[in-house]
Amino acid sequence: TKNDIQDNVISVIKTHNRGKSVRKLKKATKPKTYASKREVVIPTKLAKQIYDYIGKLPSLKPTDRIFDFSINTAGQFIARRAEALGLPHISPHNMRHAYGSTLLLKSNDAAMVAHQMGHSSTQTFLTTYAHMLPKENTKAASYMDELMSSVIK
């Protein structure tokens, strides 16, 4: 909702689930875990795009959903566009993994990425993404070499 995005921060405080009917949205509920409830700072360029989009929705109330479609609808749209562009199949779940992997490779901060993605623990996150850090083992040995060289002559 408009109330959930302020100053480049998205507050993830609820989730929308569908009822038995594909078209019927249930009311917002609490996220599935405590860690799923979080504040995520987003890039300035993305925030601008969201604010511009909200500006094109003059009848949007502060508590209305900004994007009034399901994850399945978004996935179908993405799949159709990827196919039309000759790209491999991609889903919102693939995009989530790409986001987590890229952010981890750039930052080397598993705790921060786990928080951004709403994982309940860093360990849960690393269970899925640890393979993205093969060079970290070499870096650790290098750091220890530096430390030991200052102690052992």
PDB file of C-alpha atoms in Angstrom:
ATOM      1  CA  THR A   1       0.000   0.000   0.000  1.00  0.00           C
ATOM      2  CA  LYS A   2       0.999   3.645  -0.240  1.00  0.00           C
ATOM      3  CA  ASN A   3       1.279   3.590   3.551  1.00  0.00           C
ATOM      4  CA  ASP A   4       3.912   0.845   3.345  1.00  0.00           C
ATOM      5  CA  ILE A   5       6.461   2.776   1.273  1.00  0.00           C
ATOM      6  CA  GLN A   6       8.068   5.927   2.628  1.00  0.00           C
ATOM      7  CA  ASP A   7      11.466   7.518   1.961  1.00  0.00           C
ATOM      8  CA  ASN A   8      12.804   4.591  -0.124  1.00  0.00           C
ATOM      9  CA  VAL A   9      11.799   2.087   2.571  1.00  0.00           C
ATOM     10  CA  ILE A  10       9.199  -0.618   2.036  1.00  0.00           C
ATOM     11  CA  SER A  11       7.634  -1.922   5.236  1.00  0.00           C
ATOM     12  CA  VAL A  12       6.772  -5.586   4.800  1.00  0.00           C
ATOM     13  CA  ILE A  13       4.159  -6.033   7.495  1.00  0.00           C
ATOM     14  CA  LYS A  14       1.490  -8.132   5.833  1.00  0.00           C
ATOM     15  CA  THR A  15       0.920 -10.680   3.130  1.00  0.00           C
ATOM     16  CA  HIS A  16      -1.999 -11.160   0.779  1.00  0.00           C
ATOM     17  CA  ASN A  17      -3.281 -14.672   0.292  1.00  0.00           C
ATOM     18  CA  ARG A  18      -5.919 -15.879  -2.107  1.00  0.00           C
ATOM     19  CA  GLY A  19      -8.981 -17.754  -0.981  1.00  0.00           C
ATOM     20  CA  LYS A  20     -10.230 -20.924  -2.634  1.00  0.00           C
ATOM     21  CA  SER A  21     -11.480 -18.860  -5.546  1.00  0.00           C
ATOM     22  CA  VAL A  22      -8.590 -17.823  -7.765  1.00  0.00           C
ATOM     23  CA  ARG A  23     -10.088 -14.358  -8.236  1.00  0.00           C
ATOM     24  CA  LYS A  24     -11.026 -13.670  -4.629  1.00  0.00           C
ATOM     25  CA  LEU A  25      -8.377 -12.054  -2.433  1.00  0.00           C
ATOM     26  CA  LYS A  26      -8.494 -12.740   1.262  1.00  0.00           C
ATOM     27  CA  LYS A  27      -7.745  -9.888   3.599  1.00  0.00           C
ATOM     28  CA  ALA A  28      -4.152  -9.140   4.425  1.00  0.00           C
ATOM     29  CA  THR A  29      -2.651 -11.412   7.052  1.00  0.00           C
ATOM     30  CA  LYS A  30       0.532 -11.453   9.097  1.00  0.00           C
ATOM     31  CA  PRO A  31       3.649 -12.712   7.294  1.00  0.00           C
ATOM     32  CA  LYS A  32       4.446 -16.385   7.874  1.00  0.00           C
ATOM     33  CA  THR A  33       7.445 -15.751  10.146  1.00  0.00           C
ATOM     34  CA  TYR A  34       8.614 -12.983  12.450  1.00  0.00           C
ATOM     35  CA  ALA A  35      11.585 -12.363  10.137  1.00  0.00           C
ATOM     36  CA  SER A  36       9.245 -11.901   7.179  1.00  0.00           C
ATOM     37  CA  LYS A  37       8.084  -8.694   8.857  1.00  0.00           C
ATOM     38  CA  ARG A  38      10.809  -6.207   7.960  1.00  0.00           C
ATOM     39  CA  GLU A  39      11.778  -2.856   6.479  1.00  0.00           C
ATOM     40  CA  VAL A  40      13.691  -3.003   3.211  1.00  0.00           C
ATOM     41  CA  VAL A  41      15.565  -0.002   1.859  1.00  0.00           C
ATOM     42  CA  ILE A  42      15.197   0.031  -1.914  1.00  0.00           C
ATOM     43  CA  PRO A  43      17.358   1.715  -4.561  1.00  0.00           C
ATOM     44  CA  THR A  44      16.473   5.340  -5.247  1.00  0.00           C
ATOM     45  CA  LYS A  45      15.765   4.633  -8.939  1.00  0.00           C
ATOM     46  CA  LEU A  46      13.320   1.850  -8.049  1.00  0.00           C
ATOM     47  CA  ALA A  47      11.621   4.035  -5.459  1.00  0.00           C
ATOM     48  CA  LYS A  48      11.207   6.788  -8.067  1.00  0.00           C
ATOM     49  CA  GLN A  49       9.583   4.335 -10.468  1.00  0.00           C
ATOM     50  CA  ILE A  50       7.180   3.171  -7.755  1.00  0.00           C
ATOM     51  CA  TYR A  51       6.343   6.755  -6.715  1.00  0.00           C
ATOM     52  CA  ASP A  52       5.772   7.684 -10.392  1.00  0.00           C
ATOM     53  CA  TYR A  53       3.479   4.656 -10.797  1.00  0.00           C
ATOM     54  CA  ILE A  54       1.538   5.571  -7.645  1.00  0.00           C
ATOM     55  CA  GLY A  55       1.172   9.107  -9.019  1.00  0.00           C
ATOM     56  CA  LYS A  56      -0.647   7.652 -12.043  1.00  0.00           C
ATOM     57  CA  LEU A  57      -3.249   6.073  -9.766  1.00  0.00           C
ATOM     58  CA  PRO A  58      -5.222   9.103  -8.532  1.00  0.00           C
ATOM     59  CA  SER A  59      -8.006   7.044  -6.964  1.00  0.00           C
ATOM     60  CA  LEU A  60      -5.568   4.883  -4.947  1.00  0.00           C
ATOM     61  CA  LYS A  61      -6.371   5.087  -1.250  1.00  0.00           C
ATOM     62  CA  PRO A  62      -3.509   4.899   1.276  1.00  0.00           C
ATOM     63  CA  THR A  63      -4.553   1.357   2.268  1.00  0.00           C
ATOM     64  CA  ASP A  64      -5.180   0.019  -1.281  1.00  0.00           C
ATOM     65  CA  ARG A  65      -2.707  -2.419  -2.788  1.00  0.00           C
ATOM     66  CA  ILE A  66      -0.367  -0.684  -5.231  1.00  0.00           C
ATOM     67  CA  PHE A  67      -0.154  -3.720  -7.503  1.00  0.00           C
ATOM     68  CA  ASP A  68      -3.541  -5.416  -7.596  1.00  0.00           C
ATOM     69  CA  PHE A  69      -2.581  -8.765  -9.082  1.00  0.00           C
ATOM     70  CA  SER A  70      -1.338 -12.084  -7.802  1.00  0.00           C
ATOM     71  CA  ILE A  71       2.160 -13.516  -7.946  1.00  0.00           C
ATOM     72  CA  ASN A  72       0.811 -16.063 -10.462  1.00  0.00           C
ATOM     73  CA  THR A  73      -0.413 -13.289 -12.751  1.00  0.00           C
ATOM     74  CA  ALA A  74       2.953 -11.526 -12.472  1.00  0.00           C
ATOM     75  CA  GLY A  75       4.733 -14.815 -13.232  1.00  0.00           C
ATOM     76  CA  GLN A  76       2.620 -15.433 -16.325  1.00  0.00           C
ATOM     77  CA  PHE A  77       3.295 -11.911 -17.574  1.00  0.00           C
ATOM     78  CA  ILE A  78       7.058 -12.273 -17.017  1.00  0.00           C
ATOM     79  CA  ALA A  79       7.092 -15.678 -18.731  1.00  0.00           C
ATOM     80  CA  ARG A  80       5.238 -14.323 -21.781  1.00  0.00           C
ATOM     81  CA  ARG A  81       7.559 -11.303 -22.072  1.00  0.00           C
ATOM     82  CA  ALA A  82      10.672 -13.466 -21.704  1.00  0.00           C
ATOM     83  CA  GLU A  83       9.421 -15.834 -24.403  1.00  0.00           C
ATOM     84  CA  ALA A  84       8.567 -12.919 -26.723  1.00  0.00           C
ATOM     85  CA  LEU A  85      12.095 -11.575 -26.239  1.00  0.00           C
ATOM     86  CA  GLY A  86      13.670 -14.981 -26.845  1.00  0.00           C
ATOM     87  CA  LEU A  87      14.885 -15.241 -23.258  1.00  0.00           C
ATOM     88  CA  PRO A  88      14.856 -18.408 -21.157  1.00  0.00           C
ATOM     89  CA  HIS A  89      11.888 -19.029 -18.861  1.00  0.00           C
ATOM     90  CA  ILE A  90      12.064 -16.945 -15.699  1.00  0.00           C
ATOM     91  CA  SER A  91       9.680 -16.834 -12.763  1.00  0.00           C
ATOM     92  CA  PRO A  92       9.303 -14.500  -9.783  1.00  0.00           C
ATOM     93  CA  HIS A  93      10.969 -17.235  -7.715  1.00  0.00           C
ATOM     94  CA  ASN A  94      13.950 -17.296 -10.123  1.00  0.00           C
ATOM     95  CA  MET A  95      14.121 -13.510  -9.825  1.00  0.00           C
ATOM     96  CA  ARG A  96      14.149 -13.794  -6.025  1.00  0.00           C
ATOM     97  CA  HIS A  97      17.098 -16.214  -6.214  1.00  0.00           C
ATOM     98  CA  ALA A  98      18.906 -13.950  -8.689  1.00  0.00           C
ATOM     99  CA  TYR A  99      18.390 -10.998  -6.331  1.00  0.00           C
ATOM    100  CA  GLY A 100      19.703 -12.921  -3.323  1.00  0.00           C
ATOM    101  CA  SER A 101      22.661 -14.364  -5.217  1.00  0.00           C
ATOM    102  CA  THR A 102      23.683 -11.046  -6.768  1.00  0.00           C
ATOM    103  CA  LEU A 103      23.360  -9.143  -3.515  1.00  0.00           C
ATOM    104  CA  LEU A 104      25.371 -11.786  -1.658  1.00  0.00           C
ATOM    105  CA  LEU A 105      28.141 -11.806  -4.274  1.00  0.00           C
ATOM    106  CA  LYS A 106      28.382  -8.003  -4.242  1.00  0.00           C
ATOM    107  CA  SER A 107      28.140  -7.507  -0.482  1.00  0.00           C
ATOM    108  CA  ASN A 108      29.511 -10.717   1.079  1.00  0.00           C
ATOM    109  CA  ASP A 109      27.094  -9.915   3.926  1.00  0.00           C
ATOM    110  CA  ALA A 110      24.871 -12.944   4.419  1.00  0.00           C
ATOM    111  CA  ALA A 111      23.094 -11.472   7.459  1.00  0.00           C
ATOM    112  CA  MET A 112      22.067  -8.343   5.549  1.00  0.00           C
ATOM    113  CA  VAL A 113      20.858 -10.311   2.518  1.00  0.00           C
ATOM    114  CA  ALA A 114      18.953 -12.771   4.725  1.00  0.00           C
ATOM    115  CA  HIS A 115      17.196  -9.813   6.379  1.00  0.00           C
ATOM    116  CA  GLN A 116      16.402  -8.181   3.027  1.00  0.00           C
ATOM    117  CA  MET A 117      14.840 -11.414   1.807  1.00  0.00           C
ATOM    118  CA  GLY A 118      12.913 -12.114   5.006  1.00  0.00           C
ATOM    119  CA  HIS A 119      14.665 -15.333   6.007  1.00  0.00           C
ATOM    120  CA  SER A 120      14.159 -16.325   9.636  1.00  0.00           C
ATOM    121  CA  SER A 121      17.886 -16.828  10.132  1.00  0.00           C
ATOM    122  CA  THR A 122      21.171 -16.328   8.340  1.00  0.00           C
ATOM    123  CA  GLN A 123      21.671 -20.101   8.524  1.00  0.00           C
ATOM    124  CA  THR A 124      18.410 -20.691   6.622  1.00  0.00           C
ATOM    125  CA  PHE A 125      19.602 -18.266   3.967  1.00  0.00           C
ATOM    126  CA  LEU A 126      23.078 -19.820   3.729  1.00  0.00           C
ATOM    127  CA  THR A 127      21.591 -23.293   3.325  1.00  0.00           C
ATOM    128  CA  THR A 128      20.337 -22.103  -0.053  1.00  0.00           C
ATOM    129  CA  TYR A 129      23.039 -19.613  -1.057  1.00  0.00           C
ATOM    130  CA  ALA A 130      26.350 -20.788   0.491  1.00  0.00           C
ATOM    131  CA  HIS A 131      27.484 -22.248  -2.828  1.00  0.00           C
ATOM    132  CA  MET A 132      27.652 -18.661  -4.097  1.00  0.00           C
ATOM    133  CA  LEU A 133      30.696 -18.033  -1.918  1.00  0.00           C
ATOM    134  CA  PRO A 134      33.382 -20.403  -3.252  1.00  0.00           C
ATOM    135  CA  LYS A 135      36.067 -17.703  -3.157  1.00  0.00           C
ATOM    136  CA  GLU A 136      35.352 -16.975   0.509  1.00  0.00           C
ATOM    137  CA  ASN A 137      37.288 -20.080   1.547  1.00  0.00           C
ATOM    138  CA  THR A 138      40.366 -18.822  -0.285  1.00  0.00           C
ATOM    139  CA  LYS A 139      39.889 -15.321   1.161  1.00  0.00           C
ATOM    140  CA  ALA A 140      39.717 -16.760   4.686  1.00  0.00           C
ATOM    141  CA  ALA A 141      43.026 -18.579   4.178  1.00  0.00           C
ATOM    142  CA  SER A 142      44.559 -15.392   2.770  1.00  0.00           C
ATOM    143  CA  TYR A 143      43.408 -13.382   5.805  1.00  0.00           C
ATOM    144  CA  MET A 144      44.910 -15.985   8.122  1.00  0.00           C
ATOM    145  CA  ASP A 145      48.179 -15.901   6.136  1.00  0.00           C
ATOM    146  CA  GLU A 146      48.349 -12.129   6.672  1.00  0.00           C
ATOM    147  CA  LEU A 147      47.623 -12.476  10.366  1.00  0.00           C
ATOM    148  CA  MET A 148      50.120 -15.285  10.856  1.00  0.00           C
ATOM    149  CA  SER A 149      52.868 -13.504   8.900  1.00  0.00           C
ATOM    150  CA  SER A 150      52.712 -10.638  11.362  1.00  0.00           C
ATOM    151  CA  VAL A 151      53.051 -13.074  14.273  1.00  0.00           C
ATOM    152  CA  ILE A 152      55.301 -15.822  12.842  1.00  0.00           C
ATOM    153  CA  LYS A 153      58.506 -14.558  11.268  1.00  0.00           C
TER     154      LYS A 153
END
